[in-house]
XYZ file of N, CA and C in Angstrom:
207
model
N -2.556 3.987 16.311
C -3.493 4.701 15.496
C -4.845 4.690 16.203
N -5.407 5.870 16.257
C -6.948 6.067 17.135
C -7.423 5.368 15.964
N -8.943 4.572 16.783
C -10.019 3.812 15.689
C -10.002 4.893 14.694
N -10.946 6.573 15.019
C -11.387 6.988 14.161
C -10.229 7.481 13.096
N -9.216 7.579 13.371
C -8.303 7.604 11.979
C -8.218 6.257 11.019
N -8.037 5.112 11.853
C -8.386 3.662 11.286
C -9.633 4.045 10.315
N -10.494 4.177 11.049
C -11.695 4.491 9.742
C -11.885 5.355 8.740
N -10.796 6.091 8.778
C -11.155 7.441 8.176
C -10.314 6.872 6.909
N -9.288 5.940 6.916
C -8.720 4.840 5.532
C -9.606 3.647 4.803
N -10.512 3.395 5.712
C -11.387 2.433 5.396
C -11.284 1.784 4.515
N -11.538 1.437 3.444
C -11.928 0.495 2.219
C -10.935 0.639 1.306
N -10.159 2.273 1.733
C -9.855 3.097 0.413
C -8.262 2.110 0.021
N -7.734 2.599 -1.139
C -6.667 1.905 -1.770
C -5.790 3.127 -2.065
N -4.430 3.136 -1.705
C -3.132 4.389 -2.455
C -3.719 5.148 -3.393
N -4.577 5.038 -3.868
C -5.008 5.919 -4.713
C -5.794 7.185 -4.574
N -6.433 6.952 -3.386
C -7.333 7.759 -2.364
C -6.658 7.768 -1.120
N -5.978 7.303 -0.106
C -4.879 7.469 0.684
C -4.287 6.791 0.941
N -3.152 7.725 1.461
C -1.472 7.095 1.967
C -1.079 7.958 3.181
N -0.430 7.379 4.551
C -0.288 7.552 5.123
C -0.170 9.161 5.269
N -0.718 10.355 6.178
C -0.202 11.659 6.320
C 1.414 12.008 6.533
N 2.163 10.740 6.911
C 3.858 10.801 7.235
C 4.738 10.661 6.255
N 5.176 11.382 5.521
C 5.446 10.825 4.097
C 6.876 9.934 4.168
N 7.341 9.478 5.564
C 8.441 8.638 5.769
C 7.557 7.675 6.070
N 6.820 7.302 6.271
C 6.108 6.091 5.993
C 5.357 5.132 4.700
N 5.462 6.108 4.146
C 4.301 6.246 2.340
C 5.122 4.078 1.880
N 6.761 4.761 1.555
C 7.326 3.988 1.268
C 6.777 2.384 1.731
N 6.930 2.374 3.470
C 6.993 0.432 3.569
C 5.367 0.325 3.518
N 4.604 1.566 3.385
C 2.784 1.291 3.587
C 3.073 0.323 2.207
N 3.157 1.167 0.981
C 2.735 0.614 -0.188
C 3.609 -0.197 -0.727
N 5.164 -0.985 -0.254
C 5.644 -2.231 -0.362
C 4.837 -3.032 0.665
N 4.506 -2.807 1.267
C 3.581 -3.697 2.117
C 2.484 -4.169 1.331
N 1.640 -3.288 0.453
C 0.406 -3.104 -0.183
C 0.636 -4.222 -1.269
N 2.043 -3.909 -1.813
C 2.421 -4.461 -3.040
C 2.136 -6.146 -2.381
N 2.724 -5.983 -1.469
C 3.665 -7.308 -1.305
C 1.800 -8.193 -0.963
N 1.103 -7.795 -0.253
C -0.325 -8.223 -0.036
C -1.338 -8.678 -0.963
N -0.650 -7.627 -1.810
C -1.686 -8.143 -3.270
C -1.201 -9.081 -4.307
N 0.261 -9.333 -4.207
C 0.642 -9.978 -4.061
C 0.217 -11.354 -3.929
N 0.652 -11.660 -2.834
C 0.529 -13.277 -2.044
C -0.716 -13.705 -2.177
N -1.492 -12.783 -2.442
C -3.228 -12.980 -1.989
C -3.868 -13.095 -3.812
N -2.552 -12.765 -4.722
C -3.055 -12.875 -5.860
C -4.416 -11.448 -6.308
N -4.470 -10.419 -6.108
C -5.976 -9.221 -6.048
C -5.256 -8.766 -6.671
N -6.512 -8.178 -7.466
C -6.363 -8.082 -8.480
C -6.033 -6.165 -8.461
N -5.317 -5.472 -9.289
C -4.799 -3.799 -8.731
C -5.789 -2.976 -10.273
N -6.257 -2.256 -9.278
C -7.009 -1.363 -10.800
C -6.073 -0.258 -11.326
N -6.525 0.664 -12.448
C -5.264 1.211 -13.368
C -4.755 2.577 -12.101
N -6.210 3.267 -11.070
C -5.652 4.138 -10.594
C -4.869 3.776 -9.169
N -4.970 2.562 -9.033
C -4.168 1.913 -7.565
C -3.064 1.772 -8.314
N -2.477 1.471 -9.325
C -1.707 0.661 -9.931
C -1.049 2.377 -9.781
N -1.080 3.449 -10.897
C -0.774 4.614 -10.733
C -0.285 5.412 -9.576
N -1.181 4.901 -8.586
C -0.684 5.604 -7.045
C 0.502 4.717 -6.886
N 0.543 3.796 -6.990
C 1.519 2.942 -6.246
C 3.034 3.195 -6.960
N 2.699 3.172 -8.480
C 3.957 3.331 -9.392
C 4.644 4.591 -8.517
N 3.845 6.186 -8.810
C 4.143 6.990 -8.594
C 4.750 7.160 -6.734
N 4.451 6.557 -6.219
C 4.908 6.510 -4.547
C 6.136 5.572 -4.913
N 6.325 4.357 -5.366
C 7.623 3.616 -5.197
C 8.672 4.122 -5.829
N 8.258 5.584 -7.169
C 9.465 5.673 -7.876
C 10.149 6.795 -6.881
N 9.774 7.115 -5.985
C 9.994 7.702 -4.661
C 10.504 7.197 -4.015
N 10.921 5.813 -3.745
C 11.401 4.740 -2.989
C 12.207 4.063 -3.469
N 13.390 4.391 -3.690
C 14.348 3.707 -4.717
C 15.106 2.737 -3.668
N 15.175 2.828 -2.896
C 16.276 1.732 -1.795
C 14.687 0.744 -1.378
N 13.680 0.668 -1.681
C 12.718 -0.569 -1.088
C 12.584 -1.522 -1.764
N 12.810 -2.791 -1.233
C 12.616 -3.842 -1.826
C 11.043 -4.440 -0.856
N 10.389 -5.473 -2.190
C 9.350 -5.870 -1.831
C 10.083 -7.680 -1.737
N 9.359 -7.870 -0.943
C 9.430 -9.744 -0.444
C 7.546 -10.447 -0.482
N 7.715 -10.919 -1.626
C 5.803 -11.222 -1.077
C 6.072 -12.868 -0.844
N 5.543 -13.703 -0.650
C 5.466 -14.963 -0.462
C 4.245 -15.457 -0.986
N 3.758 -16.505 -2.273
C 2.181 -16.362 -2.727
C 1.832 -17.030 -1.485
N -0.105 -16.942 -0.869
C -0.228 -17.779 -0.250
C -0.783 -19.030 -0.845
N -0.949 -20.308 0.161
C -1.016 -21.180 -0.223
C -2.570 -21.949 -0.169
């Protein structure tokens, strides 16, 4: 990924973007899940919304989080 695409996601959360590849959407936001997760952060109602709506898209993904310690 060039920096300036790196930046061009910046801060933002699934709710404001998800990958342009839509065969990727899937392990971005089990990844996302699985991060917020372990890390315990807290998901607001429209992250929470993006994410529902992208995984019910993803019926074969399973998430694995591990809390951290």
């Amino acid at each position: 990924m060039s920096a300036a695409r790196n930046r061009s996601k910046a801060d933002q959360d699934p709710s404001t973007w998800l990958p342009s590849f839509a065969g990727y959407r899937c392990q971005y936001v089990t990844d996302w899940v699985a991060d917020k997760t372990r890390y315990q952060l807290a998901v607001d109602p429209s992250e929470e919304a993006a994410l529902s709506e992208t995984l019910s898209r993803c019926p074969n993904e399973s998430i694995t989080a591990t809390l951290a310690r």
